[in-house]
Amino acid sequence: MHELSLVSALVEEVSRDAQERGVSRITSVSLAVGKRAHALPHALLFCFDLIKRDTILAAAQLIIEVIPPLFHCESCGLSETHDALWLDCTCCGLPAVPTGGTELEIRGYEGDCPRGGKEN
Amino acid sequence: MEEKRIKVALARDLLQKNKTFASDLRSRFARQGLTVINLLGSPGAGKTALLEASLPLLCRHYRVGVIEGDLYTSRDAERLARSGAAVIQINTEGACHLDAQLVGGVLEELPELDLLIIENVGNLVCPVGFDLGEDARAVVLSISEGDDKPEKYPQTFRTADVVILSKLDLLPYVSYDLPAVTATLAQLNPVASLIQLSATKESGLTPWLLWVKSVVAKKRGGAEGCHRVCK
């Protein structure tokens, strides 16, 4: 259940950034989760609802984008998305290297700001 | 005062905090010339048994320390303390993995060492994403766990520098497709070496000891004769 520590890190990071920008209330947070990242979206959502209480994110919705696994062929340069554990390149047949699908990235957030805080 | 809705793009890695701690640990280990191995595997895979069998041999040549990660009890630390290594127990009290901050918190309690082995919490899932500043990652996979584990938990095996197939003495008693496991591991991770051994029978330990020695030698930036550890 390491989703709890992942969500704690998310709430900590977003709260810190929001306070620096003068944001009073966060309405949504976007998180990219790779299919190979070993983090379950439903467990992340469950933990988020627990951790966000009494924080600036209390009213926020967590929006999760699941990123499919990506393979890259170092021989012919083809990148392709596939659910397989491993993949031979569909172009040249050589083993492709898994390059994506392990992301755990806070894409950004939206919130309300009484003093006209800074976007980026 | 009128409120304004703002949108902030962050593109920030969720594991960045641990990565920063791990990077600090890696610099610290480099300054100390300390080789660090992160030992992973399921509960009951034989991580502690492997250390019980190999620590007395490693301790003849290196100053060895072990950090034991478990949810509760100091049972494993007590088992290993007899080996001559300096052992510290971290009880995560529910957390399913060690992180770099937890490891950093106990380093002061260890004496000066050449080799530190961190036995992670028994788990094939959660420790994968948490870098501990290690030089190499060893994954223990036992025969009795069944031959489908590499396919079920691919990310652990993908990040391994060595996979230790343990409890090999049980092979005649269980249904286990060893060639299929070997083939799967080769597909998942073509660069990791595969070592087959039985820690309780003390058979097949030499390749494991040689691997540890090669990691230490690489860290020190020079080659040492292999006979020292493995004779």
GROMACS .gro file of C-alpha atoms in nm:
model
  351
    1MET     CA    1   0.000   0.000   0.000
    2HIS     CA    2   0.270   0.251  -0.096
    3GLU     CA    3  -0.003   0.461  -0.260
    4LEU     CA    4  -0.040   0.626   0.082
    5SER     CA    5   0.318   0.755   0.077
    6LEU     CA    6   0.282   0.859  -0.288
    7VAL     CA    7  -0.032   1.058  -0.212
    8SER     CA    8   0.130   1.212   0.097
    9ALA     CA    9   0.413   1.333  -0.126
   10LEU     CA   10   0.160   1.471  -0.376
   11VAL     CA   11  -0.035   1.665  -0.112
   12GLU     CA   12   0.288   1.797   0.042
   13GLU     CA   13   0.432   1.909  -0.293
   14VAL     CA   14   0.113   2.072  -0.424
   15SER     CA   15   0.041   2.245  -0.089
   16ARG     CA   16   0.390   2.393  -0.083
   17ASP     CA   17   0.368   2.521  -0.439
   18ALA     CA   18   0.017   2.661  -0.384
   19GLN     CA   19   0.120   2.848  -0.070
   20GLU     CA   20   0.413   3.004  -0.257
   21ARG     CA   21   0.170   3.130  -0.521
   22GLY     CA   22  -0.087   3.256  -0.272
   23VAL     CA   23  -0.350   3.002  -0.373
   24SER     CA   24  -0.619   2.972  -0.105
   25ARG     CA   25  -0.808   2.667  -0.228
   26ILE     CA   26  -0.719   2.391  -0.473
   27THR     CA   27  -1.003   2.256  -0.685
   28SER     CA   28  -0.826   1.985  -0.886
   29VAL     CA   29  -0.490   1.808  -0.920
   30SER     CA   30  -0.378   1.621  -1.231
   31LEU     CA   31  -0.155   1.317  -1.190
   32ALA     CA   32  -0.004   1.098  -1.462
   33VAL     CA   33   0.033   0.734  -1.358
   34GLY     CA   34   0.215   0.487  -1.579
   35LYS     CA   35   0.064   0.142  -1.615
   36ARG     CA   36   0.398  -0.001  -1.504
   37ALA     CA   37   0.437   0.240  -1.210
   38HIS     CA   38   0.304  -0.008  -0.954
   39ALA     CA   39   0.045   0.240  -0.827
   40LEU     CA   40  -0.324   0.160  -0.853
   41PRO     CA   41  -0.548   0.453  -0.952
   42HIS     CA   42  -0.833   0.343  -0.724
   43ALA     CA   43  -0.596   0.310  -0.426
   44LEU     CA   44  -0.449   0.654  -0.504
   45LEU     CA   45  -0.801   0.803  -0.509
   46PHE     CA   46  -0.888   0.629  -0.181
   47CYS     CA   47  -0.572   0.758  -0.012
   48PHE     CA   48  -0.618   1.106  -0.159
   49ASP     CA   49  -0.958   1.140   0.009
   50LEU     CA   50  -0.799   1.047   0.343
   51ILE     CA   51  -0.488   1.263   0.319
   52LYS     CA   52  -0.642   1.581   0.173
   53ARG     CA   53  -0.858   1.650   0.481
   54ASP     CA   54  -0.760   1.962   0.673
   55THR     CA   55  -0.529   2.074   0.393
   56ILE     CA   56  -0.555   2.331   0.117
   57LEU     CA   57  -0.659   2.039  -0.106
   58ALA     CA   58  -0.963   1.945   0.106
   59ALA     CA   59  -1.209   2.031  -0.173
   60ALA     CA   60  -0.987   1.912  -0.457
   61GLN     CA   61  -1.060   1.638  -0.705
   62LEU     CA   62  -0.775   1.408  -0.812
   63ILE     CA   63  -0.771   1.355  -1.188
   64ILE     CA   64  -0.560   1.056  -1.291
   65GLU     CA   65  -0.433   1.004  -1.644
   66VAL     CA   66  -0.311   0.648  -1.701
   67ILE     CA   67  -0.007   0.635  -1.929
   68PRO     CA   68   0.028   0.319  -2.139
   69PRO     CA   69   0.360   0.132  -2.160
   70LEU     CA   70   0.586   0.254  -2.438
   71PHE     CA   71   0.854   0.056  -2.619
   72HIS     CA   72   1.136   0.202  -2.824
   73CYS     CA   73   1.340   0.014  -3.081
   74GLU     CA   74   1.701   0.126  -3.064
   75SER     CA   75   1.765  -0.033  -3.401
   76CYS     CA   76   1.506   0.137  -3.625
   77GLY     CA   77   1.387   0.412  -3.388
   78LEU     CA   78   1.021   0.308  -3.382
   79SER     CA   79   0.829   0.386  -3.062
   80GLU     CA   80   0.508   0.199  -2.997
   81THR     CA   81   0.255   0.155  -2.721
   82HIS     CA   82   0.181  -0.199  -2.610
   83ASP     CA   83   0.047  -0.378  -2.302
   84ALA     CA   84   0.294  -0.667  -2.337
   85LEU     CA   85   0.569  -0.734  -2.083
   86TRP     CA   86   0.822  -0.729  -2.363
   87LEU     CA   87   0.798  -0.660  -2.732
   88ASP     CA   88   0.986  -0.739  -3.047
   89CYS     CA   89   0.976  -0.434  -3.273
   90THR     CA   90   0.686  -0.466  -3.517
   91CYS     CA   91   0.902  -0.299  -3.783
   92CYS     CA   92   1.235  -0.478  -3.768
   93GLY     CA   93   1.169  -0.765  -3.523
   94LEU     CA   94   1.450  -0.682  -3.279
   95PRO     CA   95   1.378  -0.660  -2.903
   96ALA     CA   96   1.242  -0.314  -2.812
   97VAL     CA   97   1.335  -0.139  -2.488
   98PRO     CA   98   1.057  -0.038  -2.245
   99THR     CA   99   1.079   0.341  -2.215
  100GLY     CA  100   0.744   0.463  -2.083
  101GLY     CA  101   0.467   0.363  -1.851
  102THR     CA  102   0.651   0.411  -1.521
  103GLU     CA  103   0.557   0.779  -1.484
  104LEU     CA  104   0.433   0.920  -1.154
  105GLU     CA  105   0.412   1.286  -1.237
  106ILE     CA  106   0.211   1.573  -1.093
  107ARG     CA  107   0.102   1.746  -1.413
  108GLY     CA  108  -0.044   2.048  -1.236
  109TYR     CA  109  -0.338   2.183  -1.043
  110GLU     CA  110  -0.616   2.440  -1.049
  111GLY     CA  111  -0.724   2.659  -0.764
  112ASP     CA  112  -0.867   2.985  -0.643
  113CYS     CA  113  -0.651   3.276  -0.553
  114PRO     CA  114  -0.779   3.586  -0.370
  115ARG     CA  115  -0.475   3.798  -0.452
  116GLY     CA  116  -0.447   3.711  -0.819
  117GLY     CA  117  -0.167   3.456  -0.782
  118LYS     CA  118   0.091   3.368  -1.043
  119GLU     CA  119   0.021   3.109  -1.309
  120ASN     CA  120   0.308   2.967  -1.506
  121MET     CA  121  -1.199   4.046  -0.258
  122GLU     CA  122  -1.271   3.875  -0.587
  123GLU     CA  123  -1.119   3.532  -0.630
  124LYS     CA  124  -0.937   3.438  -0.943
  125ARG     CA  125  -0.923   3.082  -1.078
  126ILE     CA  126  -0.566   2.989  -1.166
  127LYS     CA  127  -0.413   2.693  -1.344
  128VAL     CA  128  -0.059   2.581  -1.259
  129ALA     CA  129   0.149   2.338  -1.466
  130LEU     CA  130   0.400   2.151  -1.249
  131ALA     CA  131   0.536   1.846  -1.437
  132ARG     CA  132   0.692   1.729  -1.111
  133ASP     CA  133   0.802   1.373  -1.036
  134LEU     CA  134   0.607   1.233  -0.741
  135LEU     CA  135   0.911   1.038  -0.627
  136GLN     CA  136   1.137   1.343  -0.645
  137LYS     CA  137   1.161   1.379  -0.268
  138ASN     CA  138   1.292   1.024  -0.232
  139LYS     CA  139   1.519   1.069  -0.535
  140THR     CA  140   1.674   1.378  -0.375
  141PHE     CA  141   1.735   1.192  -0.047
  142ALA     CA  142   1.876   0.896  -0.243
  143SER     CA  143   2.107   1.121  -0.441
  144ASP     CA  144   2.239   1.270  -0.114
  145LEU     CA  145   2.293   0.917   0.021
  146ARG     CA  146   2.475   0.815  -0.297
  147SER     CA  147   2.715   1.110  -0.261
  148ARG     CA  148   2.769   1.023   0.105
  149PHE     CA  149   2.840   0.657   0.021
  150ALA     CA  150   3.081   0.767  -0.254
  151ARG     CA  151   3.272   0.990  -0.011
  152GLN     CA  152   3.295   0.702   0.235
  153GLY     CA  153   3.394   0.450  -0.034
  154LEU     CA  154   3.103   0.238   0.089
  155THR     CA  155   2.943  -0.018  -0.144
  156VAL     CA  156   2.567  -0.053  -0.096
  157ILE     CA  157   2.345  -0.338  -0.214
  158ASN     CA  158   1.965  -0.323  -0.199
  159LEU     CA  159   1.832  -0.677  -0.144
  160LEU     CA  160   1.472  -0.734  -0.252
  161GLY     CA  161   1.231  -1.027  -0.265
  162SER     CA  162   0.899  -1.162  -0.141
  163PRO     CA  163   0.846  -1.242   0.227
  164GLY     CA  164   1.000  -1.586   0.273
  165ALA     CA  165   1.204  -1.579  -0.048
  166GLY     CA  166   1.519  -1.646   0.154
  167LYS     CA  167   1.680  -1.301   0.175
  168THR     CA  168   1.778  -1.344   0.540
  169ALA     CA  169   1.887  -1.705   0.486
  170LEU     CA  170   2.111  -1.589   0.201
  171LEU     CA  171   2.270  -1.332   0.430
  172GLU     CA  172   2.302  -1.584   0.713
  173ALA     CA  173   2.497  -1.814   0.483
  174SER     CA  174   2.712  -1.550   0.315
  175LEU     CA  175   2.783  -1.290   0.585
  176PRO     CA  176   3.039  -1.504   0.773
  177LEU     CA  177   3.230  -1.542   0.443
  178LEU     CA  178   3.197  -1.175   0.347
  179CYS     CA  179   3.295  -1.062   0.697
  180ARG     CA  180   3.633  -1.231   0.659
  181HIS     CA  181   3.727  -0.972   0.400
  182TYR     CA  182   3.504  -0.671   0.442
  183ARG     CA  183   3.364  -0.467   0.725
  184VAL     CA  184   3.000  -0.551   0.658
  185GLY     CA  185   2.684  -0.385   0.783
  186VAL     CA  186   2.323  -0.483   0.731
  187ILE     CA  187   2.010  -0.273   0.753
  188GLU     CA  188   1.710  -0.500   0.811
  189GLY     CA  189   1.376  -0.368   0.695
  190ASP     CA  190   1.065  -0.532   0.838
  191LEU     CA  191   0.723  -0.411   0.936
  192TYR     CA  192   0.761  -0.546   1.288
  193THR     CA  193   0.999  -0.748   1.511
  194SER     CA  194   1.379  -0.756   1.527
  195ARG     CA  195   1.385  -1.131   1.461
  196ASP     CA  196   1.590  -1.107   1.141
  197ALA     CA  197   1.838  -0.862   1.292
  198GLU     CA  198   1.889  -1.106   1.581
  199ARG     CA  199   1.946  -1.391   1.334
  200LEU     CA  200   2.211  -1.192   1.147
  201ALA     CA  201   2.385  -1.039   1.450
  202ARG     CA  202   2.555  -1.376   1.508
  203SER     CA  203   2.741  -1.343   1.176
  204GLY     CA  204   2.983  -1.072   1.283
  205ALA     CA  205   2.820  -0.801   1.073
  206ALA     CA  206   2.691  -0.476   1.224
  207VAL     CA  207   2.313  -0.507   1.202
  208ILE     CA  208   2.047  -0.241   1.243
  209GLN     CA  209   1.675  -0.310   1.232
  210ILE     CA  210   1.430  -0.062   1.083
  211ASN     CA  211   1.068  -0.139   1.172
  212THR     CA  212   0.845   0.040   0.923
  213GLU     CA  213   0.536  -0.035   1.138
  214GLY     CA  214   0.309  -0.095   0.844
  215ALA     CA  215   0.491   0.073   0.557
  216CYS     CA  216   0.559  -0.165   0.271
  217HIS     CA  217   0.904  -0.045   0.164
  218LEU     CA  218   1.214   0.134   0.288
  219ASP     CA  219   1.280   0.483   0.158
  220ALA     CA  220   1.601   0.684   0.138
  221GLN     CA  221   1.504   0.904   0.432
  222LEU     CA  222   1.454   0.601   0.660
  223VAL     CA  223   1.792   0.459   0.557
  224GLY     CA  224   1.963   0.796   0.605
  225GLY     CA  225   1.818   0.812   0.955
  226VAL     CA  226   2.004   0.506   1.084
  227LEU     CA  227   2.343   0.545   0.912
  228GLU     CA  228   2.493   0.724   1.212
  229GLU     CA  229   2.437   0.410   1.418
  230LEU     CA  230   2.663   0.202   1.192
  231PRO     CA  231   3.041   0.179   1.233
  232GLU     CA  232   3.281   0.247   0.944
  233LEU     CA  233   3.209  -0.013   0.675
  234ASP     CA  234   3.321  -0.140   0.335
  235LEU     CA  235   2.993  -0.302   0.241
  236LEU     CA  236   2.635  -0.226   0.344
  237ILE     CA  237   2.354  -0.464   0.250
  238ILE     CA  238   2.003  -0.327   0.289
  239GLU     CA  239   1.750  -0.607   0.322
  240ASN     CA  240   1.432  -0.439   0.208
  241VAL     CA  241   1.083  -0.517   0.337
  242GLY     CA  242   0.964  -0.847   0.184
  243ASN     CA  243   0.762  -0.724  -0.113
  244LEU     CA  244   0.791  -0.759  -0.490
  245VAL     CA  245   0.592  -0.444  -0.566
  246CYS     CA  246   0.640  -0.136  -0.352
  247PRO     CA  247   1.019  -0.111  -0.297
  248VAL     CA  248   1.080  -0.092  -0.674
  249GLY     CA  249   1.033   0.284  -0.714
  250PHE     CA  250   1.228   0.381  -0.403
  251ASP     CA  251   1.596   0.433  -0.474
  252LEU     CA  252   1.804   0.393  -0.157
  253GLY     CA  253   2.126   0.529  -0.304
  254GLU     CA  254   2.245   0.175  -0.371
  255ASP     CA  255   2.517   0.069  -0.616
  256ALA     CA  256   2.333  -0.247  -0.715
  257ARG     CA  257   2.002  -0.418  -0.668
  258ALA     CA  258   1.973  -0.792  -0.600
  259VAL     CA  259   1.638  -0.971  -0.619
  260VAL     CA  260   1.587  -1.306  -0.446
  261LEU     CA  261   1.327  -1.536  -0.602
  262SER     CA  262   1.265  -1.875  -0.442
  263ILE     CA  263   1.166  -2.197  -0.615
  264SER     CA  264   0.876  -2.240  -0.372
  265GLU     CA  265   0.712  -1.912  -0.476
  266GLY     CA  266   0.616  -2.060  -0.810
  267ASP     CA  267   0.751  -2.002  -1.158
  268ASP     CA  268   0.513  -1.723  -1.257
  269LYS     CA  269   0.647  -1.446  -1.032
  270PRO     CA  270   0.875  -1.267  -1.283
  271GLU     CA  271   0.580  -1.223  -1.520
  272LYS     CA  272   0.348  -1.115  -1.238
  273TYR     CA  273   0.592  -0.861  -1.091
  274PRO     CA  274   0.798  -0.756  -1.394
  275GLN     CA  275   0.916  -0.417  -1.273
  276THR     CA  276   1.109  -0.563  -0.979
  277PHE     CA  277   1.294  -0.799  -1.211
  278ARG     CA  278   1.353  -0.530  -1.473
  279THR     CA  279   1.540  -0.313  -1.222
  280ALA     CA  280   1.757  -0.597  -1.083
  281ASP     CA  281   2.132  -0.617  -1.140
  282VAL     CA  282   2.129  -0.979  -1.029
  283VAL     CA  283   1.849  -1.230  -0.972
  284ILE     CA  284   1.913  -1.504  -0.716
  285LEU     CA  285   1.705  -1.814  -0.766
  286SER     CA  286   1.700  -1.952  -0.412
  287LYS     CA  287   1.595  -2.280  -0.244
  288LEU     CA  288   1.722  -2.473  -0.544
  289ASP     CA  289   1.735  -2.786  -0.326
  290LEU     CA  290   1.351  -2.789  -0.336
  291LEU     CA  291   1.342  -2.825  -0.714
  292PRO     CA  292   1.285  -3.206  -0.711
  293TYR     CA  293   0.981  -3.164  -0.483
  294VAL     CA  294   0.783  -2.891  -0.656
  295SER     CA  295   0.640  -2.835  -1.001
  296TYR     CA  296   0.866  -2.565  -1.140
  297ASP     CA  297   0.950  -2.481  -1.499
  298LEU     CA  298   1.309  -2.364  -1.453
  299PRO     CA  299   1.384  -2.316  -1.827
  300ALA     CA  300   1.067  -2.104  -1.864
  301VAL     CA  301   1.168  -1.884  -1.567
  302THR     CA  302   1.517  -1.843  -1.707
  303ALA     CA  303   1.373  -1.746  -2.047
  304THR     CA  304   1.128  -1.497  -1.893
  305LEU     CA  305   1.402  -1.333  -1.688
  306ALA     CA  306   1.624  -1.307  -1.997
  307GLN     CA  307   1.341  -1.130  -2.183
  308LEU     CA  308   1.254  -0.897  -1.896
  309ASN     CA  309   1.610  -0.808  -1.812
  310PRO     CA  310   1.878  -0.924  -2.056
  311VAL     CA  311   2.165  -0.770  -1.856
  312ALA     CA  312   2.097  -0.909  -1.506
  313SER     CA  313   2.291  -1.219  -1.415
  314LEU     CA  314   2.102  -1.519  -1.278
  315ILE     CA  315   2.249  -1.711  -0.987
  316GLN     CA  316   2.100  -2.040  -0.867
  317LEU     CA  317   2.173  -2.146  -0.512
  318SER     CA  318   2.057  -2.304  -0.191
  319ALA     CA  319   2.151  -2.095   0.111
  320THR     CA  320   2.055  -2.351   0.376
  321LYS     CA  321   2.254  -2.624   0.198
  322GLU     CA  322   2.532  -2.371   0.138
  323SER     CA  323   2.553  -2.478  -0.225
  324GLY     CA  324   2.604  -2.243  -0.518
  325LEU     CA  325   2.710  -1.953  -0.296
  326THR     CA  326   3.033  -1.881  -0.485
  327PRO     CA  327   2.879  -1.697  -0.785
  328TRP     CA  328   2.681  -1.479  -0.543
  329LEU     CA  329   2.993  -1.397  -0.340
  330LEU     CA  330   3.183  -1.323  -0.661
  331TRP     CA  331   2.904  -1.093  -0.774
  332VAL     CA  332   2.915  -0.902  -0.443
  333LYS     CA  333   3.290  -0.881  -0.473
  334SER     CA  334   3.263  -0.744  -0.827
  335VAL     CA  335   3.025  -0.470  -0.709
  336VAL     CA  336   3.271  -0.373  -0.433
  337ALA     CA  337   3.563  -0.381  -0.677
  338LYS     CA  338   3.374  -0.164  -0.927
  339LYS     CA  339   3.295   0.089  -0.655
  340ARG     CA  340   3.657   0.100  -0.552
  341GLY     CA  341   3.751   0.146  -0.916
  342GLY     CA  342   3.988  -0.146  -0.932
  343ALA     CA  343   3.991  -0.520  -0.967
  344GLU     CA  344   4.077  -0.751  -0.682
  345GLY     CA  345   4.165  -1.117  -0.696
  346CYS     CA  346   3.854  -1.331  -0.672
  347HIS     CA  347   4.011  -1.590  -0.446
  348ARG     CA  348   3.990  -1.375  -0.136
  349VAL     CA  349   3.620  -1.402  -0.069
  350CYS     CA  350   3.535  -1.728  -0.229
  351LYS     CA  351   3.802  -1.973  -0.125
   0.00000   0.00000   0.00000
